[in-house]
CSV table of C-alpha atoms in Angstrom, one decimal:
chain,number,residue,atom,x,y,z
Q,1,MET,CA,14.4,20.3,-3.4
Q,2,ALA,CA,14.6,19.9,-7.1
Q,3,GLN,CA,17.2,17.2,-6.6
Q,4,LYS,CA,14.7,15.3,-4.5
Q,5,ASN,CA,11.9,15.7,-6.9
Q,6,PHE,CA,14.1,14.3,-9.7
Q,7,PHE,CA,14.8,11.3,-7.6
Q,8,LEU,CA,11.1,10.7,-7.0
Q,9,ARG,CA,10.1,11.1,-10.6
Q,10,ARG,CA,12.9,8.9,-11.8
Q,11,ASN,CA,11.6,6.1,-9.6
Q,12,ARG,CA,8.0,6.1,-10.6
Q,13,ARG,CA,8.5,3.5,-13.2
Q,14,ARG,CA,8.5,-0.2,-12.3
Q,15,SER,CA,11.9,-0.8,-14.0
Q,16,ASP,CA,13.5,1.9,-11.8
Q,17,LEU,CA,12.7,-0.2,-8.7
Q,18,SER,CA,14.2,-3.4,-9.9
Q,19,TRP,CA,17.4,-2.9,-7.9
Q,20,ILE,CA,15.3,-3.3,-4.7
Q,21,SER,CA,15.0,-7.0,-5.2
Q,22,LYS,CA,18.8,-7.3,-5.2
Q,23,VAL,CA,19.5,-5.7,-1.9
Q,24,GLN,CA,20.8,-7.9,0.9
Q,25,VAL,CA,21.6,-6.9,4.5
Q,26,ASN,CA,24.6,-8.5,6.3
Q,27,HIS,CA,22.6,-9.8,9.4
Q,28,PRO,CA,25.6,-10.9,11.5
Q,29,ALA,CA,27.4,-7.6,11.0
Q,30,VAL,CA,24.3,-5.7,12.1
Q,31,LEU,CA,24.0,-7.8,15.2
Q,32,ARG,CA,27.6,-7.2,16.1
Q,33,ARG,CA,27.2,-3.4,15.7
Q,34,ALA,CA,24.0,-3.6,17.9
Q,35,GLN,CA,25.9,-5.4,20.6
Q,36,GLN,CA,28.6,-2.6,20.6
Q,37,VAL,CA,25.9,0.0,21.2
Q,38,GLN,CA,24.3,-1.9,24.0
Q,39,ALA,CA,27.6,-2.6,25.7
Q,40,ARG,CA,28.7,1.0,25.7
Q,41,ARG,CA,29.0,2.8,29.1
Q,42,THR,CA,26.8,5.9,29.4
Q,43,VAL,CA,27.7,9.4,30.3
Q,44,LYS,CA,27.5,10.5,34.0
Q,45,LYS,CA,26.8,13.4,36.3
Q,46,GLU,CA,26.3,16.8,34.7
Q,47,TRP,CA,26.9,15.5,31.2
Q,48,GLN,CA,24.1,12.9,31.7
Q,49,ALA,CA,21.7,15.7,32.9
Q,50,ALA,CA,22.5,17.7,29.8
Q,51,TRP,CA,22.0,14.8,27.4
Q,52,LEU,CA,18.7,13.9,29.2
Q,53,LEU,CA,17.4,17.5,28.8
Q,54,LYS,CA,18.3,17.3,25.1
Q,55,ALA,CA,16.4,13.9,24.9
Q,56,VAL,CA,13.3,15.7,26.2
Q,57,THR,CA,13.3,17.9,23.2
Q,58,PHE,CA,13.1,14.9,20.9
Q,59,ILE,CA,10.1,13.2,22.5
Q,60,ASP,CA,6.8,12.9,20.7
Q,61,LEU,CA,4.7,12.7,23.9
Q,62,THR,CA,2.1,10.2,23.1
Q,63,THR,CA,-1.2,8.8,24.2
Q,64,LEU,CA,-2.8,6.2,22.0
Q,65,SER,CA,-5.3,4.4,24.3
Q,66,GLY,CA,-8.8,3.4,23.7
Q,67,ASP,CA,-9.9,5.3,26.8
Q,68,ASP,CA,-8.3,8.6,25.8
Q,69,THR,CA,-10.5,11.6,26.7
Q,70,SER,CA,-10.2,15.3,26.2
Q,71,SER,CA,-9.1,15.7,29.8
Q,72,ASN,CA,-6.1,13.4,29.6
Q,73,VAL,CA,-5.1,14.9,26.3
Q,74,GLN,CA,-5.2,18.3,27.9
Q,75,ARG,CA,-3.0,17.0,30.7
Q,76,LEU,CA,-0.6,15.5,28.2
Q,77,CYS,CA,-0.4,18.9,26.4
Q,78,TYR,CA,0.4,20.7,29.6
Q,79,LYS,CA,3.1,18.2,30.4
Q,80,ALA,CA,4.5,18.7,26.8
Q,81,LYS,CA,4.9,22.4,27.5
Q,82,TYR,CA,6.3,21.9,31.1
Q,83,PRO,CA,8.1,18.5,30.8
Q,84,ILE,CA,10.5,19.1,33.7
Q,85,ARG,CA,9.6,20.8,37.1
Q,86,GLU,CA,10.7,24.4,37.0
Q,87,ASP,CA,12.6,24.2,40.3
Q,88,LEU,CA,14.7,21.4,38.8
Q,89,LEU,CA,15.4,23.5,35.7
Q,90,LYS,CA,16.4,26.4,37.8
Q,91,ALA,CA,18.9,24.3,39.8
Q,92,LEU,CA,20.5,23.4,36.4
Q,93,ASN,CA,20.2,27.0,35.2
Q,94,MET,CA,18.0,25.9,32.3
Q,95,HIS,CA,14.7,27.5,33.3
Q,96,ASP,CA,14.9,30.1,30.6
Q,97,LYS,CA,15.7,27.7,27.7
Q,98,ASP,CA,12.1,27.0,26.8
Q,99,ILE,CA,12.5,23.2,27.0
Q,100,THR,CA,9.4,21.4,25.7
Q,101,THR,CA,8.8,18.1,24.0
Q,102,ALA,CA,9.0,18.0,20.2
Q,103,ALA,CA,5.3,17.2,19.7
Q,104,VAL,CA,2.2,15.7,21.1
Q,105,CYS,CA,0.9,12.6,19.3
Q,106,VAL,CA,-2.7,11.4,19.5
Q,107,TYR,CA,-5.4,9.6,17.6
Q,108,PRO,CA,-7.2,11.5,14.8
Q,109,ALA,CA,-10.3,12.0,16.9
Q,110,ARG,CA,-8.3,13.8,19.6
Q,111,VAL,CA,-6.4,16.2,17.3
Q,112,CYS,CA,-8.9,19.0,18.0
Q,113,ASP,CA,-8.6,18.4,21.7
Q,114,ALA,CA,-4.8,18.7,21.5
Q,115,VAL,CA,-4.9,21.8,19.3
Q,116,ARG,CA,-7.2,23.6,21.7
Q,117,ALA,CA,-5.2,22.6,24.8
Q,118,LEU,CA,-1.9,23.8,23.3
Q,119,LYS,CA,-3.5,27.0,22.1
Q,120,ALA,CA,-4.8,27.6,25.6
Q,121,ALA,CA,-1.4,26.9,27.0
Q,122,GLY,CA,0.1,29.6,24.7
Q,123,CYS,CA,2.6,27.4,22.9
Q,124,ASN,CA,3.2,26.2,19.3
Q,125,ILE,CA,4.2,22.6,20.0
Q,126,PRO,CA,3.2,20.6,16.9
Q,127,VAL,CA,0.3,18.1,17.0
Q,128,ALA,CA,1.0,14.8,15.4
Q,129,SER,CA,-1.7,12.3,14.5
Q,130,VAL,CA,-1.5,8.7,13.7
Q,131,ALA,CA,-3.5,7.7,10.7
Q,132,THR,CA,-4.2,5.2,7.9
Q,133,GLY,CA,-5.9,2.6,10.0
Q,134,PHE,CA,-3.3,2.7,12.8
Q,135,PRO,CA,-1.9,0.3,14.0
Q,136,ALA,CA,-2.7,-2.5,11.5
Q,137,GLY,CA,-3.1,-0.4,8.3
Q,138,GLN,CA,-5.7,-2.9,7.0
Q,139,THR,CA,-8.6,-0.6,6.1
Q,140,HIS,CA,-9.5,0.5,2.6
Q,141,LEU,CA,-7.1,2.9,1.0
Q,142,LYS,CA,-9.8,5.5,0.4
Q,143,THR,CA,-10.6,5.4,4.1
Q,144,ARG,CA,-6.9,5.7,5.1
Q,145,LEU,CA,-6.5,8.8,2.8
Q,146,GLU,CA,-9.6,10.4,4.2
Q,147,GLU,CA,-8.3,9.9,7.7
Q,148,ILE,CA,-5.1,11.8,6.9
Q,149,ARG,CA,-7.1,14.7,5.3
Q,150,LEU,CA,-9.4,15.0,8.3
Q,151,ALA,CA,-6.5,15.0,10.8
Q,152,VAL,CA,-4.8,17.8,8.8
Q,153,GLU,CA,-8.1,19.8,8.6
Q,154,ASP,CA,-8.4,19.5,12.4
Q,155,GLY,CA,-4.9,21.0,12.9
Q,156,ALA,CA,-2.4,18.2,12.8
Q,157,THR,CA,0.9,19.3,11.3
Q,158,GLU,CA,2.5,15.9,11.4
Q,159,ILE,CA,1.0,12.6,10.3
Q,160,ASP,CA,2.3,9.2,11.4
Q,161,VAL,CA,1.0,6.7,8.8
Q,162,VAL,CA,1.3,3.0,8.8
Q,163,ILE,CA,2.1,1.0,5.7
Q,164,ASN,CA,0.4,-2.1,4.5
Q,165,ARG,CA,2.9,-4.7,5.6
Q,166,SER,CA,1.6,-7.3,3.1
Q,167,LEU,CA,3.1,-5.2,0.3
Q,168,VAL,CA,6.5,-5.7,1.9
Q,169,LEU,CA,6.1,-9.3,2.7
Q,170,THR,CA,5.0,-10.1,-0.9
Q,171,GLY,CA,7.6,-7.9,-2.5
Q,172,GLN,CA,5.2,-5.4,-4.1
Q,173,TRP,CA,7.6,-2.5,-4.0
Q,174,GLU,CA,6.0,-0.3,-6.6
Q,175,ALA,CA,2.6,-0.7,-5.0
Q,176,LEU,CA,4.1,0.3,-1.7
Q,177,TYR,CA,5.7,3.3,-3.3
Q,178,ASP,CA,2.5,4.4,-5.0
Q,179,GLU,CA,0.6,4.0,-1.7
Q,180,ILE,CA,3.0,6.2,0.3
Q,181,ARG,CA,3.0,8.8,-2.6
Q,182,GLN,CA,-0.8,9.0,-2.1
Q,183,PHE,CA,-0.2,9.5,1.7
Q,184,ARG,CA,2.3,12.2,0.9
Q,185,LYS,CA,-0.3,14.1,-1.3
Q,186,ALA,CA,-3.0,13.8,1.3
Q,187,CYS,CA,-0.7,15.3,3.9
Q,188,GLY,CA,-0.4,18.5,2.0
Q,189,GLU,CA,2.0,20.7,4.0
Q,190,ALA,CA,2.0,18.4,7.0
Q,191,HIS,CA,5.1,16.3,7.7
Q,192,LEU,CA,4.8,12.7,6.8
Q,193,LYS,CA,6.3,10.2,9.2
Q,194,THR,CA,6.0,6.6,7.8
Q,195,ILE,CA,5.8,3.8,10.3
Q,196,LEU,CA,7.3,0.6,8.9
Q,197,ALA,CA,6.2,-1.7,11.8
Q,198,THR,CA,9.5,-3.4,11.5
Q,199,GLY,CA,8.6,-6.2,13.9
Q,200,GLU,CA,6.2,-7.5,11.2
Q,201,LEU,CA,8.4,-7.2,8.1
Q,202,GLY,CA,10.1,-10.6,8.4
Q,203,SER,CA,13.8,-9.6,7.9
Q,204,LEU,CA,16.3,-6.9,8.2
Q,205,THR,CA,16.6,-6.9,4.4
Q,206,ASN,CA,12.9,-6.1,4.1
Q,207,VAL,CA,13.4,-3.3,6.7
Q,208,TYR,CA,16.1,-1.7,4.5
Q,209,LYS,CA,14.0,-2.0,1.3
Q,210,ALA,CA,10.9,-0.6,2.9
Q,211,SER,CA,13.0,2.3,4.4
Q,212,MET,CA,14.3,3.2,0.9
Q,213,ILE,CA,10.9,3.0,-0.7
Q,214,ALA,CA,9.4,5.2,2.0
Q,215,MET,CA,12.0,7.8,1.6
Q,216,MET,CA,11.8,7.8,-2.2
Q,217,ALA,CA,8.1,8.2,-2.0
Q,218,GLY,CA,8.5,11.5,0.0
Q,219,SER,CA,8.5,10.6,3.7
Q,220,ASP,CA,9.9,13.3,6.0
Q,221,PHE,CA,10.6,10.6,8.6
Q,222,ILE,CA,10.8,6.9,8.8
Q,223,LYS,CA,9.6,5.4,12.0
Q,224,THR,CA,10.3,1.9,13.5
Q,225,SER,CA,7.1,0.9,15.0
Q,226,THR,CA,3.5,1.6,16.1
Q,227,GLY,CA,4.3,0.6,19.6
Q,228,LYS,CA,1.6,-2.0,19.3
Q,229,GLU,CA,3.6,-4.8,17.8
Q,230,THR,CA,5.2,-7.7,19.7
Q,231,VAL,CA,8.7,-6.4,18.8
Q,232,ASN,CA,9.1,-2.6,18.5
Q,233,ALA,CA,12.2,-0.4,18.3
Q,234,THR,CA,15.4,-2.5,18.5
Q,235,PHE,CA,19.0,-1.5,17.8
Q,236,PRO,CA,19.5,-4.0,14.9
Q,237,VAL,CA,16.5,-2.5,13.1
Q,238,ALA,CA,17.6,1.0,13.9
Q,239,ILE,CA,21.0,0.4,12.5
Q,240,VAL,CA,19.6,-0.8,9.2
Q,241,MET,CA,17.2,2.1,9.0
Q,242,LEU,CA,19.9,4.6,9.8
Q,243,ARG,CA,22.2,3.2,7.2
Q,244,ALA,CA,19.3,3.5,4.7
Q,245,ILE,CA,18.9,7.2,5.7
Q,246,ARG,CA,22.6,7.7,5.2
Q,247,ASP,CA,22.6,6.0,1.8
Q,248,PHE,CA,19.6,8.1,0.7
Q,249,PHE,CA,21.4,11.2,1.8
Q,250,TRP,CA,24.5,10.3,-0.2
Q,251,LYS,CA,22.3,9.6,-3.3
Q,252,THR,CA,20.1,12.7,-3.1
Q,253,GLY,CA,21.5,15.2,-0.7
Q,254,ASN,CA,18.3,15.1,1.3
Q,255,LYS,CA,18.2,14.5,5.0
Q,256,ILE,CA,15.3,12.2,6.2
Q,257,GLY,CA,14.4,12.0,9.9
Q,258,PHE,CA,14.3,8.9,12.1
Q,259,LYS,CA,11.9,8.0,14.9
Q,260,PRO,CA,12.2,5.0,17.1
Q,261,ALA,CA,9.0,4.1,19.0
Q,262,GLY,CA,7.8,1.4,21.3
Q,263,GLY,CA,9.6,0.0,24.3
Q,264,ILE,CA,11.8,3.1,25.0
Q,265,ARG,CA,10.9,3.7,28.6
Q,266,SER,CA,14.1,4.5,30.6
Q,267,ALA,CA,16.5,7.4,30.6
Q,268,LYS,CA,19.3,4.9,30.0
Q,269,ASP,CA,17.4,3.8,26.8
Q,270,ALA,CA,17.2,7.4,25.6
Q,271,LEU,CA,20.9,8.0,26.1
Q,272,ALA,CA,21.7,4.9,24.1
Q,273,TRP,CA,19.5,6.1,21.2
Q,274,LEU,CA,21.0,9.6,21.2
Q,275,SER,CA,24.5,8.0,21.1
Q,276,LEU,CA,23.5,5.8,18.2
Q,277,ILE,CA,22.2,8.7,16.2
Q,278,LYS,CA,25.4,10.7,16.9
Q,279,GLU,CA,27.6,7.9,15.7
Q,280,GLU,CA,25.6,6.7,12.7
Q,281,LEU,CA,24.4,10.1,11.3
Q,282,GLY,CA,26.3,12.8,13.2
Q,283,ASP,CA,25.4,15.8,15.2
Q,284,GLU,CA,23.4,17.3,12.2
Q,285,TRP,CA,20.6,14.7,13.0
Q,286,LEU,CA,20.5,15.5,16.7
Q,287,LYS,CA,17.7,18.1,16.4
Q,288,PRO,CA,13.9,17.7,16.5
Q,289,GLU,CA,13.6,18.3,12.7
Q,290,LEU,CA,15.4,15.0,12.1
Q,291,PHE,CA,15.1,12.9,15.2
Q,292,ARG,CA,12.2,12.0,17.4
Q,293,ILE,CA,11.5,9.4,20.1
Q,294,GLY,CA,7.9,8.1,20.3
Q,295,ALA,CA,7.1,7.5,23.9
Q,296,SER,CA,4.4,7.7,26.6
Q,297,THR,CA,6.3,6.8,29.8
Q,298,LEU,CA,9.9,7.8,29.0
Q,299,LEU,CA,9.5,11.4,30.1
Q,300,SER,CA,8.6,10.3,33.6
Q,301,ASP,CA,11.9,8.4,34.1
Q,302,ILE,CA,14.0,11.2,32.6
Q,303,GLU,CA,12.5,13.7,35.0
Q,304,ARG,CA,13.1,11.2,37.8
Q,305,GLN,CA,16.8,10.9,36.9
Q,306,ILE,CA,17.1,14.7,36.7
Q,307,TYR,CA,15.5,15.0,40.1
Q,308,HIS,CA,18.1,12.6,41.4
Q,309,HIS,CA,20.9,14.5,39.9
Q,310,VAL,CA,19.7,17.8,41.5
Q,311,THR,CA,18.7,16.4,44.9
Q,312,GLY,CA,20.8,13.3,45.4
Q,313,ARG,CA,17.8,11.1,46.0
Q,314,TYR,CA,15.0,9.6,43.9
Q,315,ALA,CA,11.6,11.1,43.8
Q,316,ALA,CA,8.5,9.4,45.0
Q,317,TYR,CA,5.8,9.2,42.4
Q,318,HIS,CA,3.8,12.0,44.0
Q,319,ASP,CA,6.8,14.3,43.8
Q,320,LEU,CA,6.6,14.7,40.0
Q,321,PRO,CA,3.6,15.8,37.8
Q,322,MET,CA,2.0,13.0,35.9
Q,323,SER,CA,2.3,13.0,32.1
């Protein structure tokens, strides 16, 4: 931890961030690597079922809709604790493995609802809250910081913040660093997941730069997207962010987590993302402490595929509990 703190202190001065402007990403090479990932054949049969169950444990089960109510948050929390039907888990001899999603993610105003629902269900699944003017991040800094503090007071143990994209687009790297440092302080003991909104950053080079700044400023995770942009989690963006995480680890010895979000809807998608993490960062990152998938509908397809593996047929919608 001391090594990390030294790295952060060393980069508080403007001169220490001058190297950021010199960074360039090899765009064609990134695209070639992304094509390799997408062309790869997936695992099959019992190996696929095992990987899909593992994918469940990485999901931040999310509801971020304007019509969220306490009842649908309660339903989401129940699904987070019981993500796969028990009879299906028994058929796979996994019913006693306590498989749950990694977290439940909601708006700040719904944190109390999620905390109460999970407590009533008798589980300790973390509650994550989006904050800082999600999804645009265009409210006053004082308001964004207060939103973080209120979410933590209400019981959120993970905070997904959005950055001010204009700071990236105009190359204000020290201002971005200082902003995220304030987010870090406002989070207290809560984990800080910094959303880069990569679809709005203009280039892969900016994605790398923003990733490095976010990690230097104390983020526990860097996250691709809010899920509200036109372009969300893509493999080229992920490759750049994962390489930044690897570079940061080599420089500091500190492991930073990664969270793709937005557009990840199918079991096949989930398997591709797990494969990418394994290849780029290794098995050490294949745990909820360092890898999450932000999703609202992915779990339904994973459960459907597991149902097919167990029964040999696909489930009707009414066969599986809604998330």
